[in-house]
Amino acid sequence: MGKVLVAFYSSAGTTRKVGEAIAAALGADVEDIQEVKPRHLDVQGPGGLGKFLGIMVAGAESGMGRATPILPSKYNPVDYDLVIIGTPIWNARLTGPVRAYIMRHKEQFKSVAFFQTAAGAEPSLRCFQQMEQACGKAPRATASFRSEKVKAGDVSAEVRGFVSQLV
Ligand SMILES: Cc1cc2nc3c(=O)[nH]c(=O)nc-3n(C[C@H](O)[C@H](O)[C@H](O)COP(=O)(O)O)c2cc1C
């Protein structure tokens, strides 16, 4: 498969857990996309008005297709044969920081695959369409992970299924 980079954004750790498991299965490098203004948005955890407003803002940004500012990347995707890009689902769509990452690097992607994590049972096909459109490339494979299951423990079976589509 050659050199692989797994790049993801994660606000509450779910997408990070999946991304790191994929990277471990493939011996890939990890790009943990960081926002300039980090936010911790965990829909399941406790929280008050501040959290509620944060979720509303994030959902609205995704709804508008906004790219939100991110810190410089650690790795150059041009050095990789495959870049696997992961995002949480916000408001049934792609998140702003992952949109920003794709916009920054789209010319450097040779080949891409996508994954998402979401609270709901139905994967967001719109998210994958948005990622494909932003990359200007069809993914080699896609996978969706349910956050409840990811948090509960082992995702290795699903990860193996995804990875087997890539090799
Ligand atoms: C602002 C916001 C909007 C969300 N919108 C959706 C949604 O439309 N559908 C869904 O299934 N889950 C939604 N979720 C849940 C997240 O997609 C899910 O918890 C995800 O695994 C979080 O990833 P993370 O822990 O890596 O940040 C939303 C979460 C947030 C914070």
Coordinates of C-alpha atoms and ligand atoms in Angstrom, one line a residue:
M1 CA 0.0 0.0 0.0
G2 CA 3.0 2.3 0.4
K3 CA 3.2 5.1 2.9
V4 CA 0.0 6.1 4.7
L5 CA -1.0 9.2 6.6
V6 CA -4.1 9.2 8.9
A7 CA -5.4 12.8 9.4
F8 CA -8.3 13.5 11.6
Y9 CA -10.0 16.2 13.7
S10 CA -11.5 15.2 17.0
S11 CA -13.2 17.5 19.5
A12 CA -14.2 14.9 22.2
G13 CA -11.7 12.0 21.5
T14 CA -14.0 9.6 19.6
T15 CA -12.6 10.2 16.1
R16 CA -9.0 10.3 17.5
K17 CA -9.6 6.8 19.0
V18 CA -10.6 5.4 15.6
G19 CA -7.9 7.3 13.7
E20 CA -5.2 6.0 16.0
A21 CA -6.5 2.4 15.7
I22 CA -6.5 2.7 11.9
A23 CA -3.0 4.1 12.0
A24 CA -1.8 1.4 14.3
A25 CA -3.2 -1.3 12.0
L26 CA -1.4 0.2 9.0
G27 CA 1.8 1.5 10.6
A28 CA 0.7 4.9 9.4
D29 CA 1.7 8.4 10.6
V30 CA -0.9 10.5 12.4
E31 CA -1.9 14.1 11.7
D32 CA -4.1 15.2 14.6
I33 CA -5.7 18.4 13.1
Q34 CA -5.9 21.2 15.7
E35 CA -8.1 24.2 15.6
V36 CA -6.5 27.6 16.3
K37 CA -9.2 28.1 18.9
P38 CA -9.7 24.6 20.3
R39 CA -13.1 23.5 21.5
H40 CA -14.2 20.5 23.5
L41 CA -17.7 19.5 22.3
D42 CA -19.0 16.3 23.8
V43 CA -22.7 15.9 23.2
Q44 CA -22.9 13.1 25.7
G45 CA -21.0 14.7 28.6
P46 CA -22.4 17.2 31.1
G47 CA -22.5 20.9 30.3
G48 CA -24.5 24.1 30.6
L49 CA -25.3 27.0 28.4
G50 CA -21.8 27.5 27.3
K51 CA -21.6 24.0 25.9
F52 CA -25.1 24.3 24.3
L53 CA -24.0 27.5 22.5
G54 CA -20.8 25.9 21.4
I55 CA -22.7 23.0 19.8
M56 CA -25.1 25.5 18.1
V57 CA -22.2 27.5 16.7
A58 CA -20.3 24.4 15.5
G59 CA -23.5 23.0 13.9
A60 CA -24.2 26.3 12.2
E61 CA -20.6 26.5 10.8
S62 CA -20.9 23.0 9.4
G63 CA -24.3 23.8 8.0
M64 CA -22.8 26.8 6.1
G65 CA -19.8 24.8 4.9
R66 CA -17.3 27.0 6.7
A67 CA -13.7 26.1 7.0
T68 CA -12.4 27.0 10.5
P69 CA -8.8 28.1 11.1
I70 CA -6.4 25.3 11.9
L71 CA -2.8 25.1 13.1
P72 CA 0.1 24.2 10.7
S73 CA 0.2 20.6 9.7
K74 CA 3.0 18.3 10.9
Y75 CA 3.3 16.2 7.8
N76 CA 3.2 17.0 4.1
P77 CA 0.6 14.7 2.4
V78 CA 2.6 14.7 -0.8
D79 CA 5.0 12.3 0.9
Y80 CA 2.3 9.7 1.2
D81 CA 0.7 7.2 -1.2
L82 CA -2.6 7.3 0.7
V83 CA -4.1 9.9 3.1
I84 CA -7.0 8.6 5.2
I85 CA -9.1 11.5 6.5
G86 CA -11.4 11.3 9.5
T87 CA -14.1 13.6 10.9
P88 CA -16.9 13.7 13.4
I89 CA -20.3 14.5 12.0
W90 CA -21.6 17.9 12.9
N91 CA -25.1 18.8 11.9
A92 CA -25.1 15.8 9.5
R93 CA -22.1 17.3 7.7
L94 CA -18.4 17.7 7.5
T95 CA -16.7 19.7 10.2
G96 CA -15.0 23.1 9.6
P97 CA -11.4 22.0 10.7
V98 CA -11.4 19.0 8.3
R99 CA -12.7 21.2 5.5
A100 CA -9.8 23.6 6.2
Y101 CA -7.3 20.7 6.2
I102 CA -8.6 19.4 2.8
M103 CA -8.6 22.9 1.3
R104 CA -5.0 23.4 2.5
H105 CA -3.7 20.1 1.1
K106 CA -6.0 18.9 -1.7
E107 CA -3.3 19.4 -4.4
Q108 CA -1.0 17.1 -2.4
F109 CA -3.3 14.1 -2.1
K110 CA -2.4 11.2 -4.3
S111 CA -5.1 8.9 -3.1
V112 CA -7.7 9.3 -0.3
A113 CA -10.0 7.3 2.0
F114 CA -12.5 8.7 4.4
F115 CA -14.0 7.8 7.8
Q116 CA -16.5 9.5 10.1
T117 CA -17.8 9.0 13.6
A118 CA -21.4 10.0 14.5
A119 CA -23.8 9.5 17.4
G120 CA -26.6 8.4 15.1
A121 CA -27.0 5.0 13.5
E122 CA -27.2 6.3 9.9
P123 CA -23.9 7.3 8.3
S124 CA -23.9 10.8 6.7
L125 CA -23.5 10.2 3.0
R126 CA -23.6 13.9 2.6
C127 CA -20.4 14.2 4.7
F128 CA -18.6 11.8 2.4
Q129 CA -19.9 13.7 -0.7
Q130 CA -18.6 16.9 0.8
M131 CA -15.2 15.4 1.5
E132 CA -15.0 14.0 -2.1
Q133 CA -16.0 17.3 -3.6
A134 CA -13.5 19.3 -1.4
C135 CA -10.7 16.8 -2.3
G136 CA -11.6 16.6 -6.0
K137 CA -11.0 12.9 -5.7
A138 CA -13.2 9.8 -5.1
P139 CA -12.2 7.9 -1.9
R140 CA -10.7 4.4 -2.2
A141 CA -13.0 3.4 0.7
T142 CA -15.2 4.9 3.4
A143 CA -16.2 3.8 6.8
S144 CA -18.6 5.0 9.5
F145 CA -18.2 4.4 13.2
R146 CA -20.9 4.9 15.9
S147 CA -19.6 7.0 18.7
E148 CA -21.3 5.0 21.4
K149 CA -19.6 1.8 20.3
V150 CA -16.3 3.5 19.9
K151 CA -16.4 4.9 23.4
A152 CA -17.6 1.5 24.8
G153 CA -14.4 -0.2 23.8
D154 CA -13.1 -2.2 21.0
V155 CA -13.3 -1.1 17.4
S156 CA -10.7 -3.5 16.0
A157 CA -13.2 -5.6 14.0
E158 CA -14.6 -2.5 12.2
V159 CA -11.1 -1.1 11.7
R160 CA -9.9 -4.4 10.2
G161 CA -12.9 -4.3 7.8
F162 CA -12.0 -0.8 6.6
V163 CA -8.3 -1.6 6.3
S164 CA -9.0 -4.7 4.3
Q165 CA -10.7 -2.5 1.7
L166 CA -7.5 -0.5 1.3
V167 CA -4.9 -3.1 0.8
Ligands
LIG1 C1 -21.9 20.3 17.1 C2 -22.2 18.9 17.0 C3 -23.1 18.4 16.1 C4 -23.4 17.0 16.0 N1 -24.2 16.6 15.0 C5 -24.5 15.3 14.8 C6 -25.4 14.8 13.8 O1 -25.9 15.6 13.0 N2 -25.5 13.5 13.6 C7 -24.9 12.6 14.5 O2 -25.2 11.4 14.3 N3 -24.1 13.0 15.5 C8 -23.8 14.3 15.6 N4 -23.0 14.7 16.6 C9 -22.3 13.7 17.5 C10 -20.8 13.5 17.0 O3 -20.8 13.3 15.6 C11 -20.2 12.3 17.6 O4 -20.3 12.4 19.0 C12 -18.7 12.2 17.2 O5 -18.3 10.8 17.4 C13 -17.8 13.1 18.0 O6 -16.5 12.9 17.6 P1 -15.3 13.4 18.5 O7 -15.4 12.8 19.9 O8 -14.1 12.9 17.8 O9 -15.3 14.9 18.6 C14 -22.7 16.1 16.8 C15 -21.8 16.6 17.7 C16 -21.5 17.9 17.9 C17 -20.5 18.4 18.9

